[in-house]
Amino acid sequence: MMGDVKPDVCVVGLGYIGLPTAAIIARAGCKVLGLDVSQHVVDTINRGEIHIEEVDLDGLVHGVVQRGLLRASTQIEPADVFVIAVPTPFAKDGHHTPDISYVLSAATQVAAVLKAGDTVILESTSPVGTTDQMRDLMVGLRPDLKFPGKTKETPDVSIAYCPERVLPGRILEELTNNDRSIGGITPRCARKALAFYKRFVRGTCVTTDARSAEMTKLVENAYRDVNIAFANELSMVADKMGLDVWEVIRLANRHPRVNILQPGPGVGGHCIAVDPWFIVAGAPDETPLIRTARNVNDGKMHHVVKKAAELVEANPHAKVACLGLAFKANIDDFRESPARYVAASLARQFGSRIHVVEPYGALPREFDGTGAVQIDVDTALEECDVLIVLVDHDVFKVIPLAERQGKVVYDTRGIWPDQPGAESVSTGLRLAS
Ligand code: SAJ
């Protein structure tokens, strides 16, 4: 076992990004210390177990802990490379401003053990300028060390910003194979960070400056949010005009330069619905489009609640099944999920008439006392006359038409194009899919 052997790398924050990253670095042969504020998380990992769901992560963590390459602690120790992967939530001011206090507190911990030759890398999604702020904080804490951008001589330490861009459900694969932007405070810092990532990343690593790398991460998620907003706006237009939005999108996407994304009940997760606001906060007067996209996607959630409630009221004796709570298909993550919001709103309005089908987890707290219950998919198909599709889980997609025939369906994800009269009428011939 690694025991108290000095680690090569210390990963601060063992969440959805930090833990898989720590495990992959360990698999590459580095001795890794994972740091977390939660004793429960630390104990779980040191037993070779995991506290989050992610494809293949359990086996990988088990293996590297057993081989003595990964160990977790609540106490920081000296290392050569520090990777910070802590949350950057909104501040509690109600204005969608970013709260970088976890990053600064991680940097404070790192500063305490920093020595000449070390590299500090921030991976948390952060507003532009955070890496510089982190450096400035460490400058104040460690006047004995020379920091990049603050000395004419060769700095003692290197500092870089290197965002992850992995998709939940494919994290291990994408951590290894995706290209990465590596933004140094100086070019020398970028080269140091590059050498580190080359140890475990197979994708192309492109070096840049820290501020550009910070912005790149925000831009990627804002790009997706804006494009989903376009699809969601179209779906509301289609509702108004009595068109089948899925049919229209399928047809439009036959154009060689058109690729419209899929409408849904809104945008969930802790990245795409959050990161665009970090750009807005940095340039409030220059971001009408990004801000509007956010509002359109949030507005879609309310549109779905209203439409679904009308459907439930129009079928007063029917049992209703809400299919799915997760923020997207085939995962157990319910955080910031529009499906969860819609189902809980209906449960509060209609109580025991609402049944929830979610194979990936139990009903969250907000359903307590509403009278809504969780049932399995077969019971829903046998007993419920109204089906509201909120998540495109594979288990729902494969339900054949014969088992849905005669039901009233509101399919917010477009998973059943063959459902008669589902959303609205479709004019003309349908494309074979
Ligand atoms: N969604 C739609 N329509 C679509 C695509 C997605 O409504 O056509 C919805 C999903 O249902 C979900 C939300 O958007 O509610 C977000 O899902 P997602 O699969 O687009 O993305 P995330 O949040 O799981 O992961 C994103 C990814 N970013 C981009 O694709 C630009 C991932 O690569 C990032 O690493 C991750 O955010 C992150 O950590 O920032």
mmCIF file of N, CA, C and O in Angstrom, residues 249-334:
data_model
loop_
_atom_site.group_PDB
_atom_site.id
_atom_site.type_symbol
_atom_site.label_atom_id
_atom_site.label_comp_id
_atom_site.label_asym_id
_atom_site.label_seq_id
_atom_site.Cartn_x
_atom_site.Cartn_y
_atom_site.Cartn_z
ATOM 1 N N ILE A 249 -38.126 19.089 -37.356
ATOM 2 C CA ILE A 249 -36.673 19.048 -37.119
ATOM 3 C C ILE A 249 -36.013 17.953 -37.966
ATOM 4 O O ILE A 249 -34.965 18.148 -38.571
ATOM 5 N N ARG A 250 -36.677 16.792 -37.999
ATOM 6 C CA ARG A 250 -36.113 15.702 -38.828
ATOM 7 C C ARG A 250 -35.948 16.156 -40.269
ATOM 8 O O ARG A 250 -34.925 15.907 -40.906
ATOM 9 N N LEU A 251 -36.970 16.846 -40.767
ATOM 10 C CA LEU A 251 -36.907 17.301 -42.161
ATOM 11 C C LEU A 251 -35.842 18.377 -42.334
ATOM 12 O O LEU A 251 -35.033 18.317 -43.258
ATOM 13 N N ALA A 252 -35.820 19.361 -41.438
ATOM 14 C CA ALA A 252 -34.857 20.460 -41.565
ATOM 15 C C ALA A 252 -33.424 19.940 -41.479
ATOM 16 O O ALA A 252 -32.523 20.433 -42.170
ATOM 17 N N ASN A 253 -33.203 18.926 -40.655
ATOM 18 C CA ASN A 253 -31.846 18.392 -40.480
ATOM 19 C C ASN A 253 -31.344 17.617 -41.698
ATOM 20 O O ASN A 253 -30.192 17.190 -41.737
ATOM 21 N N ARG A 254 -32.228 17.440 -42.685
ATOM 22 C CA ARG A 254 -31.761 16.855 -43.953
ATOM 23 C C ARG A 254 -30.939 17.868 -44.751
ATOM 24 O O ARG A 254 -30.266 17.501 -45.718
ATOM 25 N N HIS A 255 -31.060 19.147 -44.392
ATOM 26 C CA HIS A 255 -30.228 20.175 -45.033
ATOM 27 C C HIS A 255 -28.769 19.936 -44.602
ATOM 28 O O HIS A 255 -28.521 19.701 -43.417
ATOM 29 N N PRO A 256 -27.837 20.009 -45.541
ATOM 30 C CA PRO A 256 -26.453 19.645 -45.177
ATOM 31 C C PRO A 256 -25.812 20.559 -44.132
ATOM 32 O O PRO A 256 -24.835 20.185 -43.513
ATOM 33 N N ARG A 257 -26.336 21.775 -43.949
ATOM 34 C CA ARG A 257 -25.699 22.673 -42.970
ATOM 35 C C ARG A 257 -26.634 23.013 -41.809
ATOM 36 O O ARG A 257 -26.447 23.998 -41.115
ATOM 37 N N VAL A 258 -27.660 22.188 -41.593
ATOM 38 C CA VAL A 258 -28.575 22.422 -40.469
ATOM 39 C C VAL A 258 -28.502 21.219 -39.539
ATOM 40 O O VAL A 258 -28.548 20.074 -39.993
ATOM 41 N N ASN A 259 -28.341 21.482 -38.249
ATOM 42 C CA ASN A 259 -28.323 20.384 -37.281
ATOM 43 C C ASN A 259 -28.982 20.862 -35.985
ATOM 44 O O ASN A 259 -28.315 21.256 -35.038
ATOM 45 N N ILE A 260 -30.320 20.826 -35.990
ATOM 46 C CA ILE A 260 -31.075 21.331 -34.839
ATOM 47 C C ILE A 260 -31.058 20.260 -33.746
ATOM 48 O O ILE A 260 -31.235 19.075 -34.028
ATOM 49 N N LEU A 261 -30.849 20.679 -32.515
ATOM 50 C CA LEU A 261 -30.830 19.726 -31.395
ATOM 51 C C LEU A 261 -32.262 19.335 -31.031
ATOM 52 O O LEU A 261 -33.214 19.754 -31.683
ATOM 53 N N GLN A 262 -32.391 18.558 -29.974
ATOM 54 C CA GLN A 262 -33.696 18.001 -29.619
ATOM 55 C C GLN A 262 -34.386 18.825 -28.529
ATOM 56 O O GLN A 262 -33.769 19.125 -27.511
ATOM 57 N N PRO A 263 -35.653 19.151 -28.719
ATOM 58 C CA PRO A 263 -36.385 19.798 -27.619
ATOM 59 C C PRO A 263 -36.584 18.806 -26.484
ATOM 60 O O PRO A 263 -36.430 17.597 -26.666
ATOM 61 N N GLY A 264 -36.893 19.301 -25.335
ATOM 62 C CA GLY A 264 -37.155 18.442 -24.177
ATOM 63 C C GLY A 264 -37.945 19.239 -23.162
ATOM 64 O O GLY A 264 -38.447 20.314 -23.474
ATOM 65 N N PRO A 265 -38.015 18.746 -21.925
ATOM 66 C CA PRO A 265 -38.779 19.484 -20.908
ATOM 67 C C PRO A 265 -37.998 20.646 -20.289
ATOM 68 O O PRO A 265 -38.442 21.230 -19.315
ATOM 69 N N GLY A 266 -36.830 20.973 -20.843
ATOM 70 C CA GLY A 266 -35.979 22.025 -20.273
ATOM 71 C C GLY A 266 -34.559 21.496 -20.237
ATOM 72 O O GLY A 266 -34.302 20.386 -20.694
ATOM 73 N N VAL A 267 -33.642 22.287 -19.727
ATOM 74 C CA VAL A 267 -32.246 21.860 -19.666
ATOM 75 C C VAL A 267 -31.834 21.651 -18.213
ATOM 76 O O VAL A 267 -32.023 22.534 -17.378
ATOM 77 N N GLY A 268 -31.297 20.471 -17.938
ATOM 78 C CA GLY A 268 -30.917 20.161 -16.561
ATOM 79 C C GLY A 268 -29.432 19.924 -16.420
ATOM 80 O O GLY A 268 -28.643 20.222 -17.321
ATOM 81 N N GLY A 269 -29.058 19.356 -15.263
ATOM 82 C CA GLY A 269 -27.649 19.119 -14.973
ATOM 83 C C GLY A 269 -27.058 20.350 -14.324
ATOM 84 O O GLY A 269 -27.721 21.366 -14.165
ATOM 85 N N HIS A 270 -25.784 20.232 -13.980
ATOM 86 C CA HIS A 270 -25.161 21.291 -13.185
ATOM 87 C C HIS A 270 -24.152 22.060 -13.999
ATOM 88 O O HIS A 270 -23.331 22.780 -13.478
ATOM 89 N N CYS A 271 -24.199 21.891 -15.333
ATOM 90 C CA CYS A 271 -23.219 22.564 -16.181
ATOM 91 C C CYS A 271 -23.900 23.496 -17.172
ATOM 92 O O CYS A 271 -23.725 24.703 -17.131
ATOM 93 N N ILE A 272 -24.709 22.896 -18.063
ATOM 94 C CA ILE A 272 -25.252 23.696 -19.163
ATOM 95 C C ILE A 272 -26.238 24.747 -18.658
ATOM 96 O O ILE A 272 -26.332 25.840 -19.204
ATOM 97 N N ALA A 273 -26.967 24.426 -17.594
ATOM 98 C CA ALA A 273 -27.933 25.387 -17.060
ATOM 99 C C ALA A 273 -27.252 26.422 -16.155
ATOM 100 O O ALA A 273 -27.898 27.357 -15.692
ATOM 101 N N VAL A 274 -25.972 26.250 -15.885
ATOM 102 C CA VAL A 274 -25.267 27.129 -14.944
ATOM 103 C C VAL A 274 -24.212 27.994 -15.653
ATOM 104 O O VAL A 274 -24.190 29.218 -15.523
ATOM 105 N N ASP A 275 -23.359 27.328 -16.439
ATOM 106 C CA ASP A 275 -22.178 28.010 -16.985
ATOM 107 C C ASP A 275 -22.488 29.252 -17.823
ATOM 108 O O ASP A 275 -21.738 30.240 -17.753
ATOM 109 N N PRO A 276 -23.570 29.233 -18.648
ATOM 110 C CA PRO A 276 -23.820 30.455 -19.429
ATOM 111 C C PRO A 276 -23.962 31.701 -18.555
ATOM 112 O O PRO A 276 -23.560 32.794 -18.954
ATOM 113 N N TRP A 277 -24.490 31.522 -17.342
ATOM 114 C CA TRP A 277 -24.653 32.675 -16.447
ATOM 115 C C TRP A 277 -23.300 33.259 -16.040
ATOM 116 O O TRP A 277 -23.208 34.441 -15.702
ATOM 117 N N PHE A 278 -22.236 32.437 -16.070
ATOM 118 C CA PHE A 278 -20.903 32.950 -15.710
ATOM 119 C C PHE A 278 -20.407 33.932 -16.783
ATOM 120 O O PHE A 278 -19.649 34.845 -16.487
ATOM 121 N N ILE A 279 -20.840 33.695 -18.023
ATOM 122 C CA ILE A 279 -20.480 34.643 -19.086
ATOM 123 C C ILE A 279 -21.308 35.915 -18.913
ATOM 124 O O ILE A 279 -20.791 37.033 -18.999
ATOM 125 N N VAL A 280 -22.594 35.730 -18.632
ATOM 126 C CA VAL A 280 -23.479 36.885 -18.438
ATOM 127 C C VAL A 280 -22.962 37.753 -17.284
ATOM 128 O O VAL A 280 -22.910 38.983 -17.385
ATOM 129 N N ALA A 281 -22.530 37.100 -16.203
ATOM 130 C CA ALA A 281 -22.044 37.857 -15.042
ATOM 131 C C ALA A 281 -20.812 38.682 -15.401
ATOM 132 O O ALA A 281 -20.625 39.787 -14.897
ATOM 133 N N GLY A 282 -19.990 38.166 -16.325
ATOM 134 C CA GLY A 282 -18.762 38.876 -16.698
ATOM 135 C C GLY A 282 -18.999 39.999 -17.695
ATOM 136 O O GLY A 282 -18.188 40.916 -17.797
ATOM 137 N N ALA A 283 -20.106 39.922 -18.453
ATOM 138 C CA ALA A 283 -20.390 40.943 -19.474
ATOM 139 C C ALA A 283 -21.904 41.101 -19.609
ATOM 140 O O ALA A 283 -22.491 40.744 -20.635
ATOM 141 N N PRO A 284 -22.567 41.637 -18.591
ATOM 142 C CA PRO A 284 -24.036 41.652 -18.569
ATOM 143 C C PRO A 284 -24.663 42.385 -19.756
ATOM 144 O O PRO A 284 -25.733 41.972 -20.233
ATOM 145 N N ASP A 285 -24.026 43.439 -20.237
ATOM 146 C CA ASP A 285 -24.647 44.225 -21.309
ATOM 147 C C ASP A 285 -24.403 43.645 -22.692
ATOM 148 O O ASP A 285 -25.022 44.070 -23.660
ATOM 149 N N GLU A 286 -23.495 42.690 -22.791
ATOM 150 C CA GLU A 286 -23.123 42.161 -24.104
ATOM 151 C C GLU A 286 -23.706 40.778 -24.351
ATOM 152 O O GLU A 286 -23.348 40.105 -25.309
ATOM 153 N N THR A 287 -24.600 40.318 -23.489
ATOM 154 C CA THR A 287 -25.027 38.913 -23.577
ATOM 155 C C THR A 287 -26.551 38.711 -23.669
ATOM 156 O O THR A 287 -27.097 37.820 -23.023
ATOM 157 N N PRO A 288 -27.250 39.507 -24.502
ATOM 158 C CA PRO A 288 -28.707 39.309 -24.564
ATOM 159 C C PRO A 288 -29.088 37.914 -25.068
ATOM 160 O O PRO A 288 -30.060 37.321 -24.596
ATOM 161 N N LEU A 289 -28.318 37.379 -26.005
ATOM 162 C CA LEU A 289 -28.666 36.078 -26.582
ATOM 163 C C LEU A 289 -28.487 34.961 -25.556
ATOM 164 O O LEU A 289 -29.366 34.101 -25.376
ATOM 165 N N ILE A 290 -27.351 34.974 -24.867
ATOM 166 C CA ILE A 290 -27.051 33.904 -23.902
ATOM 167 C C ILE A 290 -28.071 33.938 -22.755
ATOM 168 O O ILE A 290 -28.584 32.905 -22.316
ATOM 169 N N ARG A 291 -28.391 35.142 -22.321
ATOM 170 C CA ARG A 291 -29.362 35.295 -21.236
ATOM 171 C C ARG A 291 -30.759 34.813 -21.685
ATOM 172 O O ARG A 291 -31.446 34.086 -20.966
ATOM 173 N N THR A 292 -31.133 35.189 -22.905
ATOM 174 C CA THR A 292 -32.452 34.801 -23.402
ATOM 175 C C THR A 292 -32.542 33.283 -23.557
ATOM 176 O O THR A 292 -33.558 32.675 -23.217
ATOM 177 N N ALA A 293 -31.459 32.681 -24.036
ATOM 178 C CA ALA A 293 -31.459 31.219 -24.206
ATOM 179 C C ALA A 293 -31.733 30.532 -22.873
ATOM 180 O O ALA A 293 -32.522 29.588 -22.772
ATOM 181 N N ARG A 294 -31.082 31.029 -21.828
ATOM 182 C CA ARG A 294 -31.295 30.472 -20.482
ATOM 183 C C ARG A 294 -32.777 30.601 -20.098
ATOM 184 O O ARG A 294 -33.402 29.686 -19.591
ATOM 185 N N ASN A 295 -33.331 31.785 -20.373
ATOM 186 C CA ASN A 295 -34.723 32.004 -19.990
ATOM 187 C C ASN A 295 -35.677 31.145 -20.817
ATOM 188 O O ASN A 295 -36.677 30.661 -20.300
ATOM 189 N N VAL A 296 -35.341 30.952 -22.098
ATOM 190 C CA VAL A 296 -36.187 30.099 -22.946
ATOM 191 C C VAL A 296 -36.175 28.666 -22.405
ATOM 192 O O VAL A 296 -37.219 28.017 -22.273
ATOM 193 N N ASN A 297 -34.987 28.169 -22.059
ATOM 194 C CA ASN A 297 -34.902 26.780 -21.584
ATOM 195 C C ASN A 297 -35.595 26.609 -20.233
ATOM 196 O O ASN A 297 -36.244 25.589 -19.997
ATOM 197 N N ASP A 298 -35.469 27.589 -19.357
ATOM 198 C CA ASP A 298 -36.217 27.511 -18.090
ATOM 199 C C ASP A 298 -37.715 27.643 -18.356
ATOM 200 O O ASP A 298 -38.540 26.965 -17.733
ATOM 201 N N GLY A 299 -38.050 28.520 -19.304
ATOM 202 C CA GLY A 299 -39.470 28.733 -19.640
ATOM 203 C C GLY A 299 -40.108 27.456 -20.183
ATOM 204 O O GLY A 299 -41.297 27.199 -19.976
ATOM 205 N N LYS A 300 -39.320 26.633 -20.875
ATOM 206 C CA LYS A 300 -39.871 25.398 -21.450
ATOM 207 C C LYS A 300 -40.393 24.480 -20.343
ATOM 208 O O LYS A 300 -41.432 23.820 -20.487
ATOM 209 N N MET A 301 -39.684 24.481 -19.233
ATOM 210 C CA MET A 301 -40.091 23.666 -18.079
ATOM 211 C C MET A 301 -41.502 24.078 -17.609
ATOM 212 O O MET A 301 -42.360 23.234 -17.348
ATOM 213 N N HIS A 302 -41.739 25.368 -17.526
ATOM 214 C CA HIS A 302 -43.040 25.862 -17.071
ATOM 215 C C HIS A 302 -44.124 25.581 -18.118
ATOM 216 O O HIS A 302 -45.262 25.269 -17.779
ATOM 217 N N HIS A 303 -43.741 25.679 -19.377
ATOM 218 C CA HIS A 303 -44.655 25.357 -20.473
ATOM 219 C C HIS A 303 -45.108 23.890 -20.361
ATOM 220 O O HIS A 303 -46.290 23.582 -20.507
ATOM 221 N N VAL A 304 -44.138 23.007 -20.072
ATOM 222 C CA VAL A 304 -44.469 21.570 -19.962
ATOM 223 C C VAL A 304 -45.380 21.325 -18.757
ATOM 224 O O VAL A 304 -46.350 20.557 -18.841
ATOM 225 N N VAL A 305 -45.109 21.981 -17.644
ATOM 226 C CA VAL A 305 -45.965 21.793 -16.463
ATOM 227 C C VAL A 305 -47.398 22.199 -16.808
ATOM 228 O O VAL A 305 -48.363 21.477 -16.502
ATOM 229 N N LYS A 306 -47.540 23.324 -17.496
ATOM 230 C CA LYS A 306 -48.880 23.845 -17.815
ATOM 231 C C LYS A 306 -49.609 22.886 -18.758
ATOM 232 O O LYS A 306 -50.761 22.510 -18.533
ATOM 233 N N LYS A 307 -48.900 22.452 -19.800
ATOM 234 C CA LYS A 307 -49.525 21.555 -20.783
ATOM 235 C C LYS A 307 -49.897 20.208 -20.153
ATOM 236 O O LYS A 307 -50.962 19.660 -20.401
ATOM 237 N N ALA A 308 -48.987 19.699 -19.319
ATOM 238 C CA ALA A 308 -49.251 18.404 -18.675
ATOM 239 C C ALA A 308 -50.431 18.538 -17.711
ATOM 240 O O ALA A 308 -51.295 17.654 -17.655
ATOM 241 N N ALA A 309 -50.495 19.654 -16.982
ATOM 242 C CA ALA A 309 -51.599 19.849 -16.034
ATOM 243 C C ALA A 309 -52.932 19.918 -16.779
ATOM 244 O O ALA A 309 -53.945 19.361 -16.324
ATOM 245 N N GLU A 310 -52.928 20.555 -17.933
ATOM 246 C CA GLU A 310 -54.171 20.624 -18.734
ATOM 247 C C GLU A 310 -54.615 19.228 -19.150
ATOM 248 O O GLU A 310 -55.803 18.900 -19.119
ATOM 249 N N LEU A 311 -53.624 18.413 -19.490
ATOM 250 C CA LEU A 311 -53.922 17.042 -19.920
ATOM 251 C C LEU A 311 -54.501 16.223 -18.758
ATOM 252 O O LEU A 311 -55.449 15.450 -18.938
ATOM 253 N N VAL A 312 -53.930 16.398 -17.583
ATOM 254 C CA VAL A 312 -54.416 15.662 -16.410
ATOM 255 C C VAL A 312 -55.840 16.114 -16.074
ATOM 256 O O VAL A 312 -56.727 15.302 -15.793
ATOM 257 N N GLU A 313 -56.072 17.418 -16.156
ATOM 258 C CA GLU A 313 -57.419 17.942 -15.854
ATOM 259 C C GLU A 313 -58.442 17.474 -16.888
ATOM 260 O O GLU A 313 -59.594 17.210 -16.553
ATOM 261 N N ALA A 314 -58.001 17.349 -18.136
ATOM 262 C CA ALA A 314 -58.917 16.929 -19.204
ATOM 263 C C ALA A 314 -59.269 15.447 -19.100
ATOM 264 O O ALA A 314 -60.181 14.975 -19.779
ATOM 265 N N ASN A 315 -58.542 14.708 -18.292
ATOM 266 C CA ASN A 315 -58.803 13.270 -18.116
ATOM 267 C C ASN A 315 -59.005 12.983 -16.628
ATOM 268 O O ASN A 315 -58.186 12.313 -15.992
ATOM 269 N N PRO A 316 -60.109 13.488 -16.056
ATOM 270 C CA PRO A 316 -60.241 13.553 -14.600
ATOM 271 C C PRO A 316 -60.228 12.194 -13.894
ATOM 272 O O PRO A 316 -59.910 12.130 -12.709
ATOM 273 N N HIS A 317 -60.547 11.123 -14.600
ATOM 274 C CA HIS A 317 -60.597 9.836 -13.904
ATOM 275 C C HIS A 317 -59.369 8.973 -14.161
ATOM 276 O O HIS A 317 -59.273 7.852 -13.667
ATOM 277 N N ALA A 318 -58.450 9.522 -14.949
ATOM 278 C CA ALA A 318 -57.308 8.694 -15.360
ATOM 279 C C ALA A 318 -56.188 8.720 -14.330
ATOM 280 O O ALA A 318 -55.957 9.723 -13.661
ATOM 281 N N LYS A 319 -55.491 7.590 -14.222
ATOM 282 C CA LYS A 319 -54.241 7.563 -13.465
ATOM 283 C C LYS A 319 -53.142 8.061 -14.393
ATOM 284 O O LYS A 319 -53.113 7.712 -15.580
ATOM 285 N N VAL A 320 -52.215 8.825 -13.848
ATOM 286 C CA VAL A 320 -51.191 9.468 -14.679
ATOM 287 C C VAL A 320 -49.805 8.924 -14.319
ATOM 288 O O VAL A 320 -49.468 8.830 -13.135
ATOM 289 N N ALA A 321 -49.026 8.586 -15.332
ATOM 290 C CA ALA A 321 -47.631 8.174 -15.075
ATOM 291 C C ALA A 321 -46.669 9.199 -15.656
ATOM 292 O O ALA A 321 -46.770 9.557 -16.828
ATOM 293 N N CYS A 322 -45.747 9.686 -14.816
ATOM 294 C CA CYS A 322 -44.650 10.533 -15.301
ATOM 295 C C CYS A 322 -43.459 9.618 -15.515
ATOM 296 O O CYS A 322 -42.996 8.965 -14.571
ATOM 297 N N LEU A 323 -42.944 9.570 -16.730
ATOM 298 C CA LEU A 323 -41.842 8.655 -17.025
ATOM 299 C C LEU A 323 -40.507 9.380 -16.932
ATOM 300 O O LEU A 323 -40.145 10.174 -17.789
ATOM 301 N N GLY A 324 -39.784 9.137 -15.820
ATOM 302 C CA GLY A 324 -38.437 9.664 -15.659
ATOM 303 C C GLY A 324 -38.332 10.872 -14.738
ATOM 304 O O GLY A 324 -39.238 11.698 -14.651
ATOM 305 N N LEU A 325 -37.209 10.919 -14.017
ATOM 306 C CA LEU A 325 -36.887 12.055 -13.135
ATOM 307 C C LEU A 325 -35.487 12.594 -13.405
ATOM 308 O O LEU A 325 -35.172 13.719 -13.053
ATOM 309 N N ALA A 326 -34.639 11.796 -14.033
ATOM 310 C CA ALA A 326 -33.223 12.162 -14.203
ATOM 311 C C ALA A 326 -33.091 13.359 -15.153
ATOM 312 O O ALA A 326 -34.000 13.655 -15.915
ATOM 313 N N PHE A 327 -31.939 14.026 -15.134
ATOM 314 C CA PHE A 327 -31.807 15.216 -15.977
ATOM 315 C C PHE A 327 -31.548 14.854 -17.424
ATOM 316 O O PHE A 327 -31.723 15.678 -18.317
ATOM 317 N N LYS A 328 -31.139 13.600 -17.660
ATOM 318 C CA LYS A 328 -31.071 13.117 -19.034
ATOM 319 C C LYS A 328 -31.097 11.587 -19.030
ATOM 320 O O LYS A 328 -31.181 10.972 -17.971
ATOM 321 N N ALA A 329 -31.008 11.007 -20.223
ATOM 322 C CA ALA A 329 -31.248 9.574 -20.366
ATOM 323 C C ALA A 329 -30.205 8.692 -19.677
ATOM 324 O O ALA A 329 -29.004 9.010 -19.694
ATOM 325 N N ASN A 330 -30.677 7.606 -19.099
ATOM 326 C CA ASN A 330 -29.825 6.491 -18.660
ATOM 327 C C ASN A 330 -28.803 6.857 -17.589
ATOM 328 O O ASN A 330 -27.734 6.261 -17.535
ATOM 329 N N ILE A 331 -29.102 7.854 -16.765
ATOM 330 C CA ILE A 331 -28.226 8.165 -15.626
ATOM 331 C C ILE A 331 -29.085 8.327 -14.375
ATOM 332 O O ILE A 331 -30.302 8.504 -14.463
ATOM 333 N N ASP A 332 -28.410 8.289 -13.215
ATOM 334 C CA ASP A 332 -29.153 8.370 -11.944
ATOM 335 C C ASP A 332 -29.042 9.759 -11.324
ATOM 336 O O ASP A 332 -29.263 9.932 -10.144
ATOM 337 N N ASP A 333 -28.672 10.746 -12.120
ATOM 338 C CA ASP A 333 -28.420 12.089 -11.599
ATOM 339 C C ASP A 333 -29.701 12.926 -11.722
ATOM 340 O O ASP A 333 -30.154 13.217 -12.831
ATOM 341 N N PHE A 334 -30.271 13.305 -10.576
ATOM 342 C CA PHE A 334 -31.538 14.061 -10.584
ATOM 343 C C PHE A 334 -31.303 15.547 -10.324
ATOM 344 O O PHE A 334 -32.231 16.308 -10.166
#
